[in-house]
Short mmCIF file of C-alpha atoms and ligand atoms in Angstrom, two decimals:
data_model
loop_
_atom_site.label_atom_id
_atom_site.label_comp_id
_atom_site.label_asym_id
_atom_site.label_seq_id
_atom_site.Cartn_x
_atom_site.Cartn_y
_atom_site.Cartn_z
CA MET A 128 -146.68 -41.08 17.24
CA ARG A 129 -143.43 -43.22 17.69
CA THR A 130 -140.43 -42.36 19.98
CA GLN A 131 -137.95 -43.12 17.43
CA GLU A 132 -140.15 -40.88 14.64
CA ILE A 133 -140.63 -37.72 18.01
CA LEU A 134 -136.71 -38.12 18.53
CA ASN A 135 -136.09 -37.41 14.37
CA LYS A 136 -137.73 -33.22 14.62
CA GLU A 137 -135.79 -30.79 14.41
CA TYR A 138 -138.32 -29.37 17.25
CA LEU A 139 -139.55 -29.86 20.27
CA GLU A 140 -143.39 -28.76 20.45
CA LYS A 141 -144.71 -29.18 24.77
CA ASN A 142 -146.73 -32.87 23.08
CA ASP A 143 -143.53 -34.13 22.71
CA ILE A 144 -142.03 -33.06 25.85
CA VAL A 145 -144.37 -35.39 27.04
CA ALA A 146 -143.98 -38.14 25.24
CA LEU A 147 -140.47 -38.68 25.63
CA LEU A 148 -141.02 -37.55 29.57
CA SER A 149 -143.27 -40.72 29.91
CA THR A 150 -141.33 -42.88 28.03
CA GLN A 151 -140.04 -46.35 29.60
CA GLU A 152 -137.64 -49.59 29.31
CA ASP A 153 -136.05 -49.77 25.38
CA GLU A 154 -137.88 -46.79 24.39
CA MET A 155 -136.56 -44.97 26.91
CA LYS A 156 -132.76 -46.27 26.46
CA LEU A 157 -133.30 -44.87 22.55
CA LEU A 158 -133.81 -41.12 24.00
CA ILE A 159 -130.84 -41.23 26.36
CA ASN A 160 -128.48 -43.09 23.65
CA LYS A 161 -129.82 -40.04 21.39
CA ALA A 162 -129.90 -37.07 24.24
CA LEU A 163 -125.72 -38.58 24.22
CA LYS A 164 -124.95 -38.76 20.69
CA VAL A 165 -125.99 -35.18 20.54
CA LYS A 166 -124.01 -34.07 22.87
CA LEU A 167 -120.65 -35.71 22.52
CA ALA A 168 -121.16 -34.58 18.87
CA ARG A 169 -122.05 -30.70 19.06
CA LEU A 170 -119.25 -31.30 22.77
CA ASP A 171 -117.06 -33.49 22.50
CA ASN A 172 -116.64 -35.85 25.88
CA TYR A 173 -115.01 -33.23 28.45
CA VAL A 174 -116.49 -33.14 31.55
CA HIS A 175 -115.75 -29.66 33.45
CA LEU A 176 -115.21 -29.33 37.17
CA ARG A 177 -116.69 -26.38 39.55
CA GLY A 178 -115.25 -27.00 43.08
CA LEU A 179 -117.59 -26.46 45.31
CA ILE A 180 -118.17 -24.30 48.35
CA GLU A 181 -120.08 -24.40 50.62
CA LEU A 182 -120.00 -20.64 52.42
CA SER A 183 -122.71 -20.57 55.13
CA ASN A 184 -125.65 -22.68 55.76
CA ILE A 185 -127.24 -19.54 57.28
CA CYS A 186 -130.56 -18.72 55.44
CA ARG A 187 -133.18 -16.53 55.76
CA LYS A 188 -135.90 -17.81 53.39
CA SER A 189 -137.75 -21.12 54.42
CA CYS A 190 -138.97 -22.96 52.02
CA LEU A 191 -140.51 -25.87 52.09
CA TYR A 192 -137.89 -28.44 50.66
CA CYS A 193 -134.49 -28.06 52.23
CA GLY A 194 -132.71 -28.86 55.24
CA VAL A 195 -131.09 -26.06 56.27
CA ARG A 196 -134.53 -23.26 55.84
CA SER A 197 -134.76 -21.35 58.79
CA ASP A 198 -137.38 -22.60 60.80
CA ASN A 199 -135.45 -25.55 60.91
CA PRO A 200 -133.88 -25.21 64.69
CA ASN A 201 -131.74 -28.78 64.56
CA VAL A 202 -128.99 -27.36 62.16
CA GLU A 203 -125.81 -26.04 63.38
CA ARG A 204 -125.38 -22.46 61.37
CA TYR A 205 -121.82 -22.19 60.07
CA THR A 206 -120.11 -19.57 57.79
CA LEU A 207 -116.60 -20.18 55.84
CA SER A 208 -113.90 -17.13 57.37
CA GLU A 209 -112.84 -15.18 53.57
CA ASP A 210 -109.16 -16.99 53.89
CA GLU A 211 -110.68 -19.90 54.63
CA VAL A 212 -112.82 -20.26 51.57
CA VAL A 213 -110.13 -18.20 49.60
CA GLU A 214 -107.99 -20.85 50.71
CA CYS A 215 -110.85 -23.76 49.11
CA ALA A 216 -110.31 -21.79 46.09
CA ARG A 217 -106.68 -22.55 46.17
CA LEU A 218 -107.40 -26.08 46.88
CA ALA A 219 -109.22 -25.74 43.68
CA HIS A 220 -106.91 -24.00 41.58
CA GLN A 221 -103.64 -26.48 43.15
CA LEU A 222 -105.88 -29.76 41.96
CA GLY A 223 -106.14 -28.54 38.13
CA TYR A 224 -109.94 -27.81 39.05
CA GLY A 225 -110.45 -24.62 36.38
CA SER A 226 -113.23 -23.57 38.11
CA VAL A 227 -115.50 -22.80 41.60
CA ALA A 228 -118.85 -22.58 42.42
CA ILE A 229 -119.27 -20.42 45.21
CA GLN A 230 -123.48 -21.80 47.20
CA SER A 231 -124.46 -20.01 50.47
CA GLY A 232 -127.99 -20.11 52.31
CA GLU A 233 -129.18 -16.60 51.36
CA ARG A 234 -128.54 -13.77 52.67
CA SER A 235 -128.32 -10.11 51.76
CA ASP A 236 -127.11 -7.57 53.89
CA LYS A 237 -124.36 -5.19 53.17
CA GLU A 238 -121.66 -7.39 55.85
CA PHE A 239 -122.35 -10.78 53.59
CA VAL A 240 -122.52 -8.58 50.33
CA ASP A 241 -118.92 -6.98 51.06
CA LYS A 242 -117.33 -10.23 51.71
CA ILE A 243 -118.27 -11.39 48.71
CA THR A 244 -117.44 -8.90 47.06
CA ARG A 245 -113.46 -8.99 48.75
CA ILE A 246 -113.28 -12.52 48.37
CA LEU A 247 -113.74 -12.32 44.49
CA HIS A 248 -111.51 -9.84 44.62
CA ARG A 249 -109.30 -12.33 45.81
CA ILE A 250 -109.65 -14.84 44.55
CA LYS A 251 -109.41 -13.21 41.01
CA GLN A 252 -105.86 -12.36 42.32
CA ILE A 253 -104.62 -16.20 42.42
CA ASP A 254 -102.58 -16.77 39.30
CA ASN A 255 -103.95 -14.09 37.39
CA GLY A 256 -106.77 -15.04 37.99
CA SER A 257 -106.63 -18.23 36.43
CA LEU A 258 -109.97 -19.62 38.05
CA GLY A 259 -113.36 -19.00 36.57
CA ILE A 260 -116.44 -17.81 39.29
CA THR A 261 -119.70 -19.60 39.74
CA LEU A 262 -122.09 -18.00 42.21
CA SER A 263 -124.36 -19.35 43.77
CA LEU A 264 -126.44 -16.99 46.38
CA GLY A 265 -129.97 -16.70 45.70
CA GLU A 266 -131.69 -13.43 45.30
CA GLN A 267 -130.04 -10.33 45.22
CA SER A 268 -130.65 -7.17 43.95
CA GLU A 269 -129.50 -6.39 40.30
CA GLU A 270 -127.68 -3.66 42.23
CA VAL A 271 -125.90 -6.55 43.92
CA TYR A 272 -125.20 -8.82 41.11
CA ARG A 273 -123.82 -6.31 38.74
CA ARG A 274 -120.78 -5.40 41.91
CA TRP A 275 -120.33 -9.56 42.27
CA PHE A 276 -120.15 -9.13 38.75
CA GLU A 277 -117.76 -6.83 38.37
CA ALA A 278 -115.97 -8.28 41.23
CA GLY A 279 -115.03 -10.80 38.89
CA ALA A 280 -118.41 -12.86 39.04
CA HIS A 281 -119.36 -14.36 35.54
CA ARG A 282 -121.73 -17.12 35.56
CA TYR A 283 -124.88 -17.61 38.84
CA LEU A 284 -127.22 -19.93 39.11
CA LEU A 285 -130.63 -19.41 40.16
CA ARG A 286 -132.91 -22.78 40.06
CA ILE A 287 -136.99 -21.25 39.59
CA GLU A 288 -137.35 -25.15 41.32
CA SER A 289 -140.59 -24.71 39.40
CA SER A 290 -141.38 -22.23 36.25
CA ASN A 291 -145.29 -23.64 37.76
CA GLU A 292 -146.45 -20.80 40.11
CA GLU A 293 -148.65 -23.01 41.18
CA LEU A 294 -146.78 -25.84 42.03
CA TYR A 295 -144.32 -22.65 43.15
CA TYR A 296 -146.44 -22.26 46.26
CA LYS A 297 -146.49 -25.57 47.11
CA ILE A 298 -143.19 -25.65 47.61
CA HIS A 299 -142.08 -22.10 48.91
CA PRO A 300 -144.17 -19.94 51.52
CA GLN A 301 -146.50 -17.80 50.50
CA ASN A 302 -145.12 -14.57 51.36
CA GLU A 303 -142.97 -11.57 49.96
CA ARG A 304 -139.73 -13.80 50.88
CA HIS A 305 -139.92 -16.01 48.70
CA ASP A 306 -141.69 -14.08 45.51
CA PHE A 307 -142.43 -16.50 42.75
CA HIS A 308 -142.75 -13.27 40.57
CA LYS A 309 -139.37 -11.86 42.56
CA ARG A 310 -137.60 -14.52 41.49
CA LEU A 311 -138.12 -14.74 37.77
CA ASP A 312 -136.58 -10.73 37.84
CA CYS A 313 -134.18 -12.17 39.42
CA ILE A 314 -133.20 -14.69 36.09
CA ASP A 315 -133.97 -11.93 34.05
CA ALA A 316 -131.49 -9.28 35.81
CA LEU A 317 -128.64 -12.15 35.32
CA LEU A 318 -129.54 -12.78 32.00
CA SER A 319 -129.11 -8.64 31.14
CA ILE A 320 -126.36 -7.85 33.03
CA GLY A 321 -124.02 -10.59 30.78
CA TYR A 322 -123.69 -13.22 33.78
CA GLN A 323 -123.60 -16.85 32.03
CA THR A 324 -127.71 -17.81 34.25
CA GLY A 325 -128.01 -21.32 35.17
CA THR A 326 -131.42 -22.43 36.17
CA GLY A 327 -133.17 -25.36 37.33
CA VAL A 328 -135.71 -27.17 39.49
CA MET A 329 -135.98 -30.43 41.12
CA VAL A 330 -137.42 -33.68 39.92
CA GLY A 331 -140.57 -35.67 41.30
CA LEU A 332 -141.56 -33.56 43.91
CA PRO A 333 -145.59 -33.71 45.47
CA PHE A 334 -147.72 -32.15 42.56
CA GLN A 335 -145.64 -32.26 39.82
CA THR A 336 -146.94 -33.54 36.72
CA LEU A 337 -145.02 -34.07 33.58
CA GLU A 338 -147.11 -31.78 31.62
CA ILE A 339 -145.38 -28.82 34.13
CA LEU A 340 -141.69 -30.61 33.81
CA ALA A 341 -142.30 -30.40 29.86
CA ASP A 342 -143.10 -26.48 30.66
CA ASP A 343 -140.42 -26.75 32.72
CA LEU A 344 -137.80 -27.53 29.55
CA ILE A 345 -139.50 -25.11 27.56
CA PHE A 346 -139.07 -22.30 29.90
CA PHE A 347 -135.28 -23.15 30.17
CA ARG A 348 -135.48 -22.70 25.98
CA GLU A 349 -137.51 -19.49 25.90
CA LYS A 350 -134.98 -17.97 28.28
CA ASP A 351 -132.35 -19.00 26.35
CA VAL A 352 -130.20 -19.80 29.51
CA ALA A 353 -126.79 -21.19 29.64
CA MET A 354 -126.64 -24.01 32.02
CA VAL A 355 -128.75 -25.71 33.87
CA GLY A 356 -128.96 -28.29 36.87
CA MET A 357 -131.73 -30.72 37.38
CA GLY A 358 -131.59 -33.27 40.88
CA PRO A 359 -134.18 -35.49 42.09
CA PHE A 360 -136.17 -34.19 45.04
CA ILE A 361 -135.03 -36.30 48.00
CA PRO A 362 -137.62 -35.05 50.87
CA HIS A 363 -135.51 -34.19 54.50
CA PRO A 364 -138.09 -34.94 57.44
CA ASP A 365 -136.78 -31.43 59.32
CA THR A 366 -139.21 -30.15 56.22
CA PRO A 367 -142.68 -29.52 55.71
CA LEU A 368 -142.27 -31.64 52.60
CA TYR A 369 -141.29 -34.37 54.43
CA ALA A 370 -144.99 -35.26 55.37
CA TYR A 371 -145.73 -36.17 51.14
CA ALA A 372 -142.89 -38.34 51.38
CA ASP A 373 -145.42 -41.22 50.71
CA GLN A 374 -146.87 -39.48 48.09
CA ILE A 375 -143.86 -39.29 45.39
CA PRO A 376 -142.22 -41.40 42.60
CA SER A 377 -140.54 -44.17 44.50
CA VAL A 378 -136.57 -43.48 43.91
CA LYS A 379 -136.13 -44.96 40.81
CA GLU A 380 -138.75 -43.53 39.05
CA ARG A 381 -137.55 -39.91 40.35
CA MET A 382 -133.95 -41.07 39.15
CA ASN A 383 -135.23 -41.66 35.56
CA LEU A 384 -137.66 -38.81 35.35
CA THR A 385 -134.97 -37.46 35.90
CA LEU A 386 -132.13 -38.34 32.85
CA LYS A 387 -135.05 -38.23 30.78
CA MET A 388 -135.54 -34.32 31.94
CA ILE A 389 -132.01 -34.50 31.21
CA ALA A 390 -131.84 -36.21 27.65
CA VAL A 391 -134.90 -33.78 26.34
CA LEU A 392 -132.83 -31.00 27.67
CA ARG A 393 -129.52 -31.63 25.53
CA LEU A 394 -132.38 -32.58 22.52
CA MET A 395 -133.56 -29.49 22.91
CA MET A 396 -130.37 -26.92 24.12
CA PRO A 397 -127.79 -29.02 22.61
CA GLU A 398 -124.45 -26.65 23.32
CA ILE A 399 -126.26 -25.65 27.11
CA ASN A 400 -123.74 -27.01 30.40
CA MET A 401 -125.80 -28.90 32.57
CA VAL A 402 -124.94 -30.68 35.76
CA ALA A 403 -124.76 -34.26 37.17
CA ALA A 404 -125.89 -32.63 39.77
CA THR A 405 -125.02 -34.83 43.21
CA ALA A 406 -128.57 -35.41 44.37
CA ASN A 407 -128.38 -37.77 41.44
CA GLN A 408 -125.61 -39.83 43.15
CA THR A 409 -127.47 -39.45 46.58
CA ILE A 410 -130.25 -41.84 45.52
CA ASP A 411 -127.90 -44.17 43.15
CA PRO A 412 -124.25 -44.69 43.30
CA MET A 413 -124.30 -44.04 39.93
CA GLY A 414 -125.93 -41.29 39.21
CA ARG A 415 -123.49 -38.87 37.80
CA GLU A 416 -122.21 -41.08 35.46
CA LYS A 417 -125.78 -42.21 34.30
CA ALA A 418 -127.03 -38.42 33.74
CA ILE A 419 -123.24 -37.86 32.38
CA MET A 420 -124.52 -41.02 30.17
CA ALA A 421 -127.94 -38.91 29.31
CA GLY A 422 -126.54 -35.52 28.05
CA ALA A 423 -125.03 -34.09 31.46
CA ASN A 424 -121.17 -32.04 31.31
CA VAL A 425 -120.03 -30.47 34.53
CA ILE A 426 -119.72 -31.73 37.88
CA MET A 427 -119.54 -29.84 40.77
CA PRO A 428 -117.10 -31.56 43.76
CA ASN A 429 -116.73 -30.89 46.96
CA LEU A 430 -114.33 -29.07 48.82
CA THR A 431 -116.11 -27.54 51.86
CA PRO A 432 -113.69 -28.27 54.79
CA ASN A 433 -115.32 -31.54 56.44
CA LYS A 434 -115.60 -30.64 59.14
CA TYR A 435 -118.12 -28.51 57.92
CA ARG A 436 -119.65 -30.71 55.07
CA GLU A 437 -122.87 -32.68 57.61
CA ASP A 438 -124.26 -28.90 58.17
CA TYR A 439 -124.99 -28.08 54.90
CA LEU A 440 -127.36 -30.82 54.48
CA ILE A 441 -129.78 -29.28 51.21
CA TYR A 442 -131.07 -32.69 51.87
CA PRO A 443 -130.09 -35.77 54.13
CA ASP A 444 -127.29 -38.55 53.85
CA LYS A 445 -126.12 -36.35 50.89
CA ALA A 446 -123.07 -38.41 48.38
CA CYS A 447 -119.23 -37.73 48.90
CA VAL A 448 -119.35 -35.84 52.84
CA SER A 449 -117.50 -37.79 53.81
CA ASP A 450 -114.36 -37.48 51.53
CA LYS A 451 -111.27 -35.87 50.95
CA PRO A 452 -111.49 -33.16 48.47
CA GLU A 453 -107.84 -35.37 46.86
CA GLU A 454 -110.36 -38.70 47.12
CA CYS A 455 -112.59 -36.85 44.88
CA PHE A 456 -110.35 -35.62 43.12
CA SER A 457 -109.05 -38.53 41.70
CA CYS A 458 -112.34 -41.11 42.44
CA LEU A 459 -113.88 -38.64 39.66
CA ASP A 460 -111.03 -38.99 37.36
CA ILE A 461 -111.51 -42.78 37.21
CA ARG A 462 -115.37 -42.73 37.23
CA MET A 463 -115.25 -40.44 33.96
CA LYS A 464 -112.70 -42.64 32.49
CA ALA A 465 -114.29 -45.77 33.26
CA ILE A 466 -117.58 -44.00 30.63
CA GLY A 467 -115.52 -43.07 28.08
CA HIS A 468 -115.39 -38.95 29.00
CA GLU A 469 -112.67 -36.70 29.95
CA ILE A 470 -112.83 -34.11 32.42
CA LEU A 471 -110.65 -31.11 31.11
CA TYR A 472 -108.93 -29.90 33.80
CA ASN A 473 -107.60 -26.28 34.52
CA ALA A 474 -110.35 -24.89 31.62
CA TRP A 475 -112.80 -22.29 33.03
CA GLY A 476 -115.44 -24.70 30.43
CA ASP A 477 -118.16 -22.08 30.01
CA SER A 478 -120.98 -22.95 27.98
CA VAL A 479 -120.59 -23.48 24.54
CA ALA A 480 -124.56 -21.90 24.32
CA PHE A 481 -122.94 -18.40 25.68
CA THR A 482 -119.73 -18.18 23.75
CA LYS A 483 -121.46 -18.57 20.60
CA LYS A 484 -124.17 -15.92 21.51
CA THR A 485 -121.76 -13.54 23.05
CA LYS A 486 -119.97 -13.53 20.57
N1 5AD B 1496 -134.35 -32.20 47.31
C1 5AD B 1496 -132.99 -32.00 46.46
N2 5AD B 1496 -132.62 -30.82 45.71
C2 5AD B 1496 -132.80 -29.55 46.54
N3 5AD B 1496 -132.57 -28.61 46.58
C3 5AD B 1496 -133.21 -28.31 48.22
N4 5AD B 1496 -133.89 -28.97 49.30
C4 5AD B 1496 -133.75 -30.42 47.89
C5 5AD B 1496 -134.22 -30.92 48.41
N5 5AD B 1496 -134.53 -31.66 49.77
C6 5AD B 1496 -132.09 -27.79 45.66
C7 5AD B 1496 -132.95 -26.46 44.88
C8 5AD B 1496 -131.86 -25.85 45.29
C9 5AD B 1496 -130.18 -26.22 45.08
C10 5AD B 1496 -128.97 -25.71 45.92
O1 5AD B 1496 -130.33 -27.49 46.19
O2 5AD B 1496 -132.99 -27.13 43.72
O3 5AD B 1496 -131.99 -24.55 44.09
FE1 FES B 1497 -132.54 -21.39 51.91
FE2 FES B 1497 -134.75 -21.53 50.23
S1 FES B 1497 -134.29 -22.27 51.82
S2 FES B 1497 -133.50 -20.56 49.82
#
């Protein structure tokens, strides 16, 4: 079937998705243009911001791709104080970002859980709860997820990394701390508690096929998630997966494949929130813009105090590490205007798909 015919279909089957993911050149452009059109028709040209606060790089896990894995001794470990996190949130509010996202290496001890709960209460006090709060703090018990929800978090990101169990265990150690089924259970718990739940995968992993990527997209559709984040895999020299760096697609291919994943998902789930991940900008200076033009509608500018950013390198050469928050602010506004998009300030920017579902 020709690309145009597939693009005219109401419902994409797995073989359609694989065909779209294999498009090149002009056919790929058709796909991207269609996704942009669908996004503009359903969500307008708005881009939502989430000020990213990287709370700590201390992690109990050791994912084989991640630079801050516990088995990497070359990382200087840090944790922001409660006050530092709240300060970042205040800055987000001042800059007109309607939302913050708190991300951290995974910890589940009581001290950590209580600290997050207190931080949530304090952020909620800023201007009468005007900031939206997304958490990205890994796997936790259902009870902890519930506690944080009650304390004011309303979105949670937990990437599945790959929905293919076999591939999952090729990119994670096989032990109880990295259990594929536990991860699935966590995503289900988040959905049932009522979080706007986000998940996602890395694109261009060793051993990853187009069929696996198509299954990832179908997984997002079946779970009916509200948000998705997908970015290119970037091999980190201090991690075991670096050994396969010469067996993965080229930078350009990984970028294009990420754009195709975003575009196809926009066709499949027209009203979800999709982030233009920083990893895109890391491998291509125009990566974030390209992701927005392929169907993404969220950007997460970094608000972490600059002195810590060098230590939160989940992958090498991360973009914007030396930019001051105020610089990111004006840079982003200009960059989005240049591609005909408009940042929506002072708004939570909830997923339209989620809002409709829960009405
Ligand atoms: N390359 C690209 N993305 C990565 N992540 C972790 N390590 C890498 C890497 N080497 C992504 C994972 C994780 C998110 C916070 O960052 O998908 O969920
Ligand atoms: Fe920290 Fe994967 S290494 S969650």
